[in-house]
mmCIF file of C-alpha atoms and ligand atoms in Angstrom:
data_model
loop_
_atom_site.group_PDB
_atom_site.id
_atom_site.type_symbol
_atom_site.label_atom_id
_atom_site.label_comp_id
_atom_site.label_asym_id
_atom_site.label_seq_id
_atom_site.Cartn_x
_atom_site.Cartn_y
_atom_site.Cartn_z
ATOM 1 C CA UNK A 37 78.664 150.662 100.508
ATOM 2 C CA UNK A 38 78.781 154.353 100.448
ATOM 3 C CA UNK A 39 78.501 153.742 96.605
ATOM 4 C CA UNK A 40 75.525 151.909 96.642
ATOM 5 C CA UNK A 41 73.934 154.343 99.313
ATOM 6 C CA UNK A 42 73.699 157.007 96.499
ATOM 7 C CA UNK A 43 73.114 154.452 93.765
ATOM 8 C CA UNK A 44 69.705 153.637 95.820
ATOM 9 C CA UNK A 45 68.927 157.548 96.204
ATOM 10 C CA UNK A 46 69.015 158.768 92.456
ATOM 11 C CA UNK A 47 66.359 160.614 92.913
ATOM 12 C CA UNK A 48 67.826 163.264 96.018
ATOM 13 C CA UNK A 49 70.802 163.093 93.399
ATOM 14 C CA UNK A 50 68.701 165.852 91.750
ATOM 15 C CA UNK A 51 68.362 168.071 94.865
ATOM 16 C CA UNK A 52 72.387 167.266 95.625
ATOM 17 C CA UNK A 53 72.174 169.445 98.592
ATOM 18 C CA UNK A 54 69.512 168.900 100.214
ATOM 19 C CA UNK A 55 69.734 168.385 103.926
ATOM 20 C CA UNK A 56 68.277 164.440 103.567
ATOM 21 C CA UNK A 57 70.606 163.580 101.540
ATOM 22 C CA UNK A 58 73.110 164.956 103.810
ATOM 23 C CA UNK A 59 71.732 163.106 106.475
ATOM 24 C CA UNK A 60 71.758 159.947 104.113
ATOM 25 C CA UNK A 61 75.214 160.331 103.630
ATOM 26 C CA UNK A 62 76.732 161.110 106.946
ATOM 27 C CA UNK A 63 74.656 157.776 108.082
ATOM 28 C CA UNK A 64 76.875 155.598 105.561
ATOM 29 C CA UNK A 65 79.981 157.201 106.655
ATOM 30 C CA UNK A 66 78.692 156.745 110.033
ATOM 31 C CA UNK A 67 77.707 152.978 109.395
ATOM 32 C CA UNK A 68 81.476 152.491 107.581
ATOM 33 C CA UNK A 69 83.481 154.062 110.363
ATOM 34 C CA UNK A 70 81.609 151.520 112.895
ATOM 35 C CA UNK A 71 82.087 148.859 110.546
ATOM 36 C CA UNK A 72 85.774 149.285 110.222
ATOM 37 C CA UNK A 73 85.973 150.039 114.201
ATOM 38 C CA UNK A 74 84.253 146.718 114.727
ATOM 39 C CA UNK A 75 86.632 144.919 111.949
ATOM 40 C CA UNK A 76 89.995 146.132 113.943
ATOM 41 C CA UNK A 77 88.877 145.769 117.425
ATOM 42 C CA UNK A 78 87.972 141.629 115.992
ATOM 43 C CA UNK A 79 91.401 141.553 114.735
ATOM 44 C CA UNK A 80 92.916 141.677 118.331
ATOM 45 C CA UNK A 81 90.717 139.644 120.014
ATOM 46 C CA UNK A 82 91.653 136.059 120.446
ATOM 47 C CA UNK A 83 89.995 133.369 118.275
ATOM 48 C CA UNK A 84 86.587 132.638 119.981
ATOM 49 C CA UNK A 85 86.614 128.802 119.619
ATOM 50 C CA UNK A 86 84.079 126.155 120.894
ATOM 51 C CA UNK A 87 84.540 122.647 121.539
ATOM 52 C CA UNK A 88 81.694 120.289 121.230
ATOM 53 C CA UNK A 89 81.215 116.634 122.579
ATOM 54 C CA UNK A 90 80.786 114.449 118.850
ATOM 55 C CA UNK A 91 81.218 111.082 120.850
ATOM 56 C CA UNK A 92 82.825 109.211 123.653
ATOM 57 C CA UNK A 93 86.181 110.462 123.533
ATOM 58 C CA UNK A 94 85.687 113.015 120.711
ATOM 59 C CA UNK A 95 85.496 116.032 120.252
ATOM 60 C CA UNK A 96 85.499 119.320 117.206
ATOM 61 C CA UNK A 97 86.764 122.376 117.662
ATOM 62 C CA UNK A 98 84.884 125.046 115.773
ATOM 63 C CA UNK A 99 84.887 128.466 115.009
ATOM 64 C CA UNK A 100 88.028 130.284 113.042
ATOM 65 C CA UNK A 101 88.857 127.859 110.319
ATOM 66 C CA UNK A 102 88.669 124.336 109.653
ATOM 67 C CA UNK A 103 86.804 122.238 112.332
ATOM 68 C CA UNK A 104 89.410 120.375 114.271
ATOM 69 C CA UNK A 105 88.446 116.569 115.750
ATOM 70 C CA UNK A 106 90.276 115.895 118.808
ATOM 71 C CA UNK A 107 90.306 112.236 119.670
ATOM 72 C CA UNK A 108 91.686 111.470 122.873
ATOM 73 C CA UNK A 109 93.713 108.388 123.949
ATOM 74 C CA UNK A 110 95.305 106.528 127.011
ATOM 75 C CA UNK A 111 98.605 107.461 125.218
ATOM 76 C CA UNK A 112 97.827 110.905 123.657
ATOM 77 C CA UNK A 113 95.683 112.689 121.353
ATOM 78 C CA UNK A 114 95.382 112.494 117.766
ATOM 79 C CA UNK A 115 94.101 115.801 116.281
ATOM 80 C CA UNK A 116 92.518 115.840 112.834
ATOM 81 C CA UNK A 117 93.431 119.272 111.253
ATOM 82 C CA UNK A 118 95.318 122.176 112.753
ATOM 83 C CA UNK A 119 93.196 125.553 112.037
ATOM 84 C CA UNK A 120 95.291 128.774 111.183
ATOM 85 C CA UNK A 121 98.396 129.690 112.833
ATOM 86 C CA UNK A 122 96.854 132.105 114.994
ATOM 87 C CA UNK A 123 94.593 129.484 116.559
ATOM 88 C CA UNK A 124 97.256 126.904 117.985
ATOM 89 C CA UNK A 125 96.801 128.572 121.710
ATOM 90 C CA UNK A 126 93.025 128.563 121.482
ATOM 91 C CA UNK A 127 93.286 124.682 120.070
ATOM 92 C CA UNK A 128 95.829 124.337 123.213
ATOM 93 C CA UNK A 129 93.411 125.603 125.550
ATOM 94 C CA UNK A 130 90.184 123.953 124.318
ATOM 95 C CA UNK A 131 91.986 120.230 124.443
ATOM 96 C CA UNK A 132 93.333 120.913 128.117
ATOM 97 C CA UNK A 133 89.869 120.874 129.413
ATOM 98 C CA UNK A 134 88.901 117.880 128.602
ATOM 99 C CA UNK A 135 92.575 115.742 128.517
ATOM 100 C CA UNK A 136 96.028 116.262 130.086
ATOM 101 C CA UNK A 137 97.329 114.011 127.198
ATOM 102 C CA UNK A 138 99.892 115.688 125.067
ATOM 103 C CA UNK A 139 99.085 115.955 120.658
ATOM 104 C CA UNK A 140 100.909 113.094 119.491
ATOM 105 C CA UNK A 141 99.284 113.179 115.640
ATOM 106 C CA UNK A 142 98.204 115.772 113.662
ATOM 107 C CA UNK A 143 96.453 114.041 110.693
ATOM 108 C CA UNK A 144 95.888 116.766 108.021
ATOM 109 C CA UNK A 145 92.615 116.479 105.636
ATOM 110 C CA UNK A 146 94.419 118.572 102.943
ATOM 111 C CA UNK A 147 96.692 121.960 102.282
ATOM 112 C CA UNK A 148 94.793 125.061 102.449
ATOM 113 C CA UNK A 149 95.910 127.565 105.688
ATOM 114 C CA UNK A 150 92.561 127.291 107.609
ATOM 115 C CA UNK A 151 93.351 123.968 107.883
ATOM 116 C CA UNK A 152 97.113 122.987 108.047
ATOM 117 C CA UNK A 153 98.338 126.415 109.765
ATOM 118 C CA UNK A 154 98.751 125.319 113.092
ATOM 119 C CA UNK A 155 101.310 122.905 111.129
ATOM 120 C CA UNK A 156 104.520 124.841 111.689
ATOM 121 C CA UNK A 157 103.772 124.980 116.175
ATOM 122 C CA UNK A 158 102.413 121.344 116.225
ATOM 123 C CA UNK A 159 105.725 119.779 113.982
ATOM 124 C CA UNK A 160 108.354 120.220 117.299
ATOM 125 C CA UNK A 161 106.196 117.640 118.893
ATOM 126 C CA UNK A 162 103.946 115.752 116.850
ATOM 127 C CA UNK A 163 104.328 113.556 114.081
ATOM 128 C CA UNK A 164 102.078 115.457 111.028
ATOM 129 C CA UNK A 165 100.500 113.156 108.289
ATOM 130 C CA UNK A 166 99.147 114.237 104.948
ATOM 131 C CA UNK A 167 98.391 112.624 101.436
ATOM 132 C CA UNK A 168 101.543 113.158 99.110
ATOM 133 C CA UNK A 169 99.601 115.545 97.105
ATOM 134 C CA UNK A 170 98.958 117.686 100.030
ATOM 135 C CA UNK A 171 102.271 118.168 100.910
ATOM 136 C CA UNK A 172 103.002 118.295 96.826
ATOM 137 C CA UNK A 173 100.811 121.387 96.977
ATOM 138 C CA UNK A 174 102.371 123.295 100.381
ATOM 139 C CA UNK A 175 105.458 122.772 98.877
ATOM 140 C CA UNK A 176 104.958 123.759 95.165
ATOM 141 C CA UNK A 177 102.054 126.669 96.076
ATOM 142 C CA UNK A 178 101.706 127.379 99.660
ATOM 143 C CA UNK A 179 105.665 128.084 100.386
ATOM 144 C CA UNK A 180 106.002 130.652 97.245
ATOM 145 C CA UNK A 181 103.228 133.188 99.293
ATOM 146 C CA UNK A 182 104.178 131.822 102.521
ATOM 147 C CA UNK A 183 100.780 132.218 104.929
ATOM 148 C CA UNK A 184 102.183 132.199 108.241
ATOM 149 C CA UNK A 185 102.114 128.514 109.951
ATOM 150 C CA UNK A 186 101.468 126.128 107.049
ATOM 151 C CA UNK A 187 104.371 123.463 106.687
ATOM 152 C CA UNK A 188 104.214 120.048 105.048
ATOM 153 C CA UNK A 189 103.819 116.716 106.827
ATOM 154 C CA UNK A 190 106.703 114.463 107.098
ATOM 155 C CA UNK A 191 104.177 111.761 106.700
ATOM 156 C CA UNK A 192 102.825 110.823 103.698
ATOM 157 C CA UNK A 193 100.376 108.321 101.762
ATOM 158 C CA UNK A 194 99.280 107.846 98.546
ATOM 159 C CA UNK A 195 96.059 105.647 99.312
ATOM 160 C CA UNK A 196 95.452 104.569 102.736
ATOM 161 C CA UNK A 197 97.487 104.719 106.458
ATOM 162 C CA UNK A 198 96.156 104.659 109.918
ATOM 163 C CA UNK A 199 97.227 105.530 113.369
ATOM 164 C CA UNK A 200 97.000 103.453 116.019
ATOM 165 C CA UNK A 201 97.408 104.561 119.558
ATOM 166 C CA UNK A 202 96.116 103.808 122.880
ATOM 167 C CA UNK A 203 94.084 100.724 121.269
ATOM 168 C CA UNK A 204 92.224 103.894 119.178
ATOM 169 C CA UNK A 205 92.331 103.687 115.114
ATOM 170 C CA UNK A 206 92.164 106.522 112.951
ATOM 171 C CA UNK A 207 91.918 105.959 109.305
ATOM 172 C CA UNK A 208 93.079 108.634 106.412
ATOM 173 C CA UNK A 209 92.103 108.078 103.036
ATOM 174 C CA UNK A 210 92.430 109.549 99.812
ATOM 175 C CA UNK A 211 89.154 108.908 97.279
ATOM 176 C CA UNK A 212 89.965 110.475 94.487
ATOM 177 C CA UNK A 213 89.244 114.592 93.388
ATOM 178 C CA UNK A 214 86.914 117.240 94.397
ATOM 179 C CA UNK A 215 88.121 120.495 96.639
ATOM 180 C CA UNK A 216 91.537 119.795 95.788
ATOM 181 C CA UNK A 217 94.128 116.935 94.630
ATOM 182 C CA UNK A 218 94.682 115.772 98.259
ATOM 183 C CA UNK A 219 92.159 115.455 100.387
ATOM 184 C CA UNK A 220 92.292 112.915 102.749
ATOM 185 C CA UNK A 221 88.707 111.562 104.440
ATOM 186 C CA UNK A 222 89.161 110.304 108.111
ATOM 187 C CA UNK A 223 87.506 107.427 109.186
ATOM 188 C CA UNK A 224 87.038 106.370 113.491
ATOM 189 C CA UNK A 225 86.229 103.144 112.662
ATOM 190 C CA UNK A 226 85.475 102.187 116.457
ATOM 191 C CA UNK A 227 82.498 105.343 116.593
ATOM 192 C CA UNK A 228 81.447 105.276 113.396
ATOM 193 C CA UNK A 229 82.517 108.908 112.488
ATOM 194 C CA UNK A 230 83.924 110.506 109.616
ATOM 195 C CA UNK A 231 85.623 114.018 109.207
ATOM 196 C CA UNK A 232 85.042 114.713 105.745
ATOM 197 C CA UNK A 233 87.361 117.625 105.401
ATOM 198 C CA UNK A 234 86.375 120.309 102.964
ATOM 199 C CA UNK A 235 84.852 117.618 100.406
ATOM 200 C CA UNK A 236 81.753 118.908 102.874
ATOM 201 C CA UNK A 237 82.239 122.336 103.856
ATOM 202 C CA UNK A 238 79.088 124.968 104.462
ATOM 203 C CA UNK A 239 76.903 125.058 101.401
ATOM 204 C CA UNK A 240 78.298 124.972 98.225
ATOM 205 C CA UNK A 241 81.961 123.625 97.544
ATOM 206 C CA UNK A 242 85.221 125.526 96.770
ATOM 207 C CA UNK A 243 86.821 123.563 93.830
ATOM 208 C CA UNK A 244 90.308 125.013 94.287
ATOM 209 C CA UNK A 245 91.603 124.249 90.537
ATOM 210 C CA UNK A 246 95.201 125.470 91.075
ATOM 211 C CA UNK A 247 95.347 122.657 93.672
ATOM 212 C CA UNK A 248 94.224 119.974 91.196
ATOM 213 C CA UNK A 249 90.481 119.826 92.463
ATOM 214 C CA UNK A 250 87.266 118.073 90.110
ATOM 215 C CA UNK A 251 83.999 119.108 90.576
ATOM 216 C CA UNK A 252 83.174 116.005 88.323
ATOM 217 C CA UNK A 253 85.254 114.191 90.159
ATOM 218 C CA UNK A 254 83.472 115.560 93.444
ATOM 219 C CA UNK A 255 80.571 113.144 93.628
ATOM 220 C CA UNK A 256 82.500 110.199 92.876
ATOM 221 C CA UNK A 257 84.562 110.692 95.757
ATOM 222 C CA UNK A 258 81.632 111.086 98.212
ATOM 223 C CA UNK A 259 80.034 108.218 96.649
ATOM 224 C CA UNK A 260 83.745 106.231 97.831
ATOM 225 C CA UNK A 261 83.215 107.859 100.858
ATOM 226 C CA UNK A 262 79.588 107.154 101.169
ATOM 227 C CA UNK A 263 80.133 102.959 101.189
ATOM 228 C CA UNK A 264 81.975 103.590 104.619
ATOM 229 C CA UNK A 265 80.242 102.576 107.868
ATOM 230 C CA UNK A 266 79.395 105.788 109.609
ATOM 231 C CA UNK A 267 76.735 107.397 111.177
ATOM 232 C CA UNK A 268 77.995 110.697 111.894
ATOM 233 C CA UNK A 269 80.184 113.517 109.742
ATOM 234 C CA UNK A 270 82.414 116.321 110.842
ATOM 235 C CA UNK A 271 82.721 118.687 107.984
ATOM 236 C CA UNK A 272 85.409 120.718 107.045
ATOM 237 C CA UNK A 273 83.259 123.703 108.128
ATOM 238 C CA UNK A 274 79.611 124.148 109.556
ATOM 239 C CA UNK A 275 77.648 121.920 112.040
ATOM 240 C CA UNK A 276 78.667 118.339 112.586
ATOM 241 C CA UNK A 277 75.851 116.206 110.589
ATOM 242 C CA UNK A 278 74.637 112.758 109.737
ATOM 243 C CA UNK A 279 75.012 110.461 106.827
ATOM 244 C CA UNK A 280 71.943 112.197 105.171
ATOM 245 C CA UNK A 281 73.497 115.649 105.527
ATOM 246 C CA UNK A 282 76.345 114.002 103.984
ATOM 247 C CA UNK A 283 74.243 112.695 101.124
ATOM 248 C CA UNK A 284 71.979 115.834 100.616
ATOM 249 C CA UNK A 285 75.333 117.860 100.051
ATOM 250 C CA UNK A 286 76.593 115.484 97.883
ATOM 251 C CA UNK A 287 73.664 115.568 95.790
ATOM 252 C CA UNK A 288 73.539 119.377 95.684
ATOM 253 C CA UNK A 289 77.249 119.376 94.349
ATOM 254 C CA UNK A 290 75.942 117.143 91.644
ATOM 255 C CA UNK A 291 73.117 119.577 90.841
ATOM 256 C CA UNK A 292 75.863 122.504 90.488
ATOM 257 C CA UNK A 293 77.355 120.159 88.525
ATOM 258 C CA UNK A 294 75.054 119.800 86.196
ATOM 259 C CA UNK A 295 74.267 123.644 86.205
ATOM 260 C CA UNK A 296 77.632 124.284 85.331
ATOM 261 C CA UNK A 297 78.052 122.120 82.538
ATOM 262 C CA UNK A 298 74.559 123.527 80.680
ATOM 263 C CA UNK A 299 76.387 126.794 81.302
ATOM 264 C CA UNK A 300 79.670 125.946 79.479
ATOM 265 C CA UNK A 301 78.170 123.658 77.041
ATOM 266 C CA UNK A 302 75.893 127.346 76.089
ATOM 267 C CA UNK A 303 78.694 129.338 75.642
ATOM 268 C CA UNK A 304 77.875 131.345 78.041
ATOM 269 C CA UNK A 305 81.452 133.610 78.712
ATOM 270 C CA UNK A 306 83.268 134.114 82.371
ATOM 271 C CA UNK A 307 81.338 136.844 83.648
ATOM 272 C CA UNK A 308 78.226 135.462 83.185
ATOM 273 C CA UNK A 309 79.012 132.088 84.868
ATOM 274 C CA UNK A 310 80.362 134.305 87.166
ATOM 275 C CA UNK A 311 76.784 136.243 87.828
ATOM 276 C CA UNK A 312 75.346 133.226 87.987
ATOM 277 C CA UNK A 313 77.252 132.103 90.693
ATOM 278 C CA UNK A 314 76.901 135.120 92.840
ATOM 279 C CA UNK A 315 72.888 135.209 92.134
ATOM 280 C CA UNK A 316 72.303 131.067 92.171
ATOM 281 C CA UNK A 317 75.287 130.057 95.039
ATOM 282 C CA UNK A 318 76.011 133.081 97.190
ATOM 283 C CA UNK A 319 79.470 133.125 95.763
ATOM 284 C CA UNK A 320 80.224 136.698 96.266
ATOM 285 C CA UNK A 321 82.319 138.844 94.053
ATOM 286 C CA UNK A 322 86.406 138.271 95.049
ATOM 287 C CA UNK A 323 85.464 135.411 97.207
ATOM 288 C CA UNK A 324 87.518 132.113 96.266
ATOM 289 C CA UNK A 325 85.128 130.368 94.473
ATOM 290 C CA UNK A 326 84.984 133.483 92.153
ATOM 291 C CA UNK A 327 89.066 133.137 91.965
ATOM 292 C CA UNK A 328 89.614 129.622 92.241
ATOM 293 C CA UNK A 329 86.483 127.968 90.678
ATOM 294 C CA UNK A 330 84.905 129.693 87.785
ATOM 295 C CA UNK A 331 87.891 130.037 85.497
ATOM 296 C CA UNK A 332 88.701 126.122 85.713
ATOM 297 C CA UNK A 333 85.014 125.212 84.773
ATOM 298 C CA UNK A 334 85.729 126.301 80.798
ATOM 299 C CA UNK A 335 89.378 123.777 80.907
ATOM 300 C CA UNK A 336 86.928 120.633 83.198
ATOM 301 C CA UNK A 337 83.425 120.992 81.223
ATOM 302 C CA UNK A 338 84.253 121.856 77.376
ATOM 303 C CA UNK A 339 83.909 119.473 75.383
HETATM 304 ZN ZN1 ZN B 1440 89.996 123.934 102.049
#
């Protein structure tokens, strides 16, 4: 910041001392030191979740990670995704004011902390449920760096399960490739709703190659997913949506897709993908998709 400051100002660099540069200066330290106040006092404030009607007896939980679908039953709740570690009281909290039903399923969309963290508190009393490759991936990358919280299911599928409870149905299945090797779509069959995970999440996916995802793969998947009978998605992050919204992202990951490929297929090198990124999709230096993404576009699109 402070860098950039003077980088904007080369002109007072010529007059180093003069008083409004001085001024300029003690303003970005100024503007730093509140920024980094502001960061630590948000680190010890609780998670500021909201929960938010979807239908009858469901609900999301957003804010601070994954969004969480709470579906609530005559003999207990079945929770789609678990949020960080840090968030199980907040979850807690949000469900007992609308049920007094205890969490008897967490069904988990796929690996990654934001969404499987509250894992390790919900696993003394719920039954967890995850594709194979999801808890493949906890167990083979997760568990080496350890993020607080994230455990693998003891449930597992390869294809298709369901949970029924309370005369409720909740359907997980896997489609094939796209933010990772695992990702399971939920389907409410009985409201019409899917919760998409992160195969929709904000604006512009995270194709987490170390964990086996396809952004060619991608649209095929939603296309699967697509077929279903639904009018309404929860996404792995952002606003719940329609089956447009759901169809509008999927054709902007197609659009990337084909961005990407002209990119490779030019020979254009890492960095420059990489600035394309950043100018084109937001994707900021350091961020993820910088980490996780660009290097496995050269192994998915050369040909
Ligand atoms: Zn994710």
């Amino acid at each position: 910041m402070l860098t950039t400051l003077l980088d904007g100002q080369k002109s007072d660099i010529l007059f180093p001392m003069s008083r409004k540069l001085t001024a300029r200066i003690n303003i970005g330290i100024l503007l730093l030191l509140g920024a980094w106040v502001a960061y630590t006092q948000n680190q010890k404030q609780p998670p500021q979740l909201t929960l938010n009607k979807v239908k009858d007896d469901l609900y999301e939980i957003e804010g601070d990670g994954g969004n969480v679908a709470v579906y609530i039953t005559n003999e207990g709740v079945i929770l789609i995704d678990d949020k960080f570690d840090q968030d199980h009281d907040a979850i807690m909290e949000k469900i007992k004011s609308v049920t007094n039903q205890p969490v008897k399923y967490v069904m988990s969309t796929h690996y990654h902390a934001d969404h499987s963290g509250g894992n390790a508190k919900f696993l003394p009393t719920a039954d967890i449920i995850s594709t194979a490759n999801a808890r493949k991936n906890i167990v083979e990358h997760v568990q080496s760096n350890a993020p607080p919280g994230v455990m693998p299911a003891r449930i597992t599928f390869t294809t298709e399960t369901s949970v029924f409870l309370g005369g409720k149905e909740v359907r997980a299945r896997y489609m094939g490739r796209g933010h990772t090797n695992g990702d399971a779509i939920m389907y409410f069959p009985l409201l019409k709703v899917l919760h998409t995970g992160d195969m929709m999440a904000g604006t512009s996916p995270l194709i987490d190659y170390p964990g086996g995802g396809s952004l060619i793969e991608w649209t095929k998947t939603l296309d699967e997913a697509m077929k279903l009978d639904f009018d309404t998605v929860i996404p792995g992050h952002g606003a719940v949506t329609n089956k447009a919204g759901l169809m509008t992202y999927r054709n902007n990951v197609e659009k990337l897709q084909k961005r990407v490929s002209g990119l490779v297929k030019e020979g254009k090198k890492q960095d420059e993908i990489a600035k394309v990124m950043t100018d084109e999709y937001g994707w900021m230096p350091g961020s993820l998709q910088q980490q996780w993404s660009v290097p496995g576009f050269f192994t998915e699109f050369k040909k």
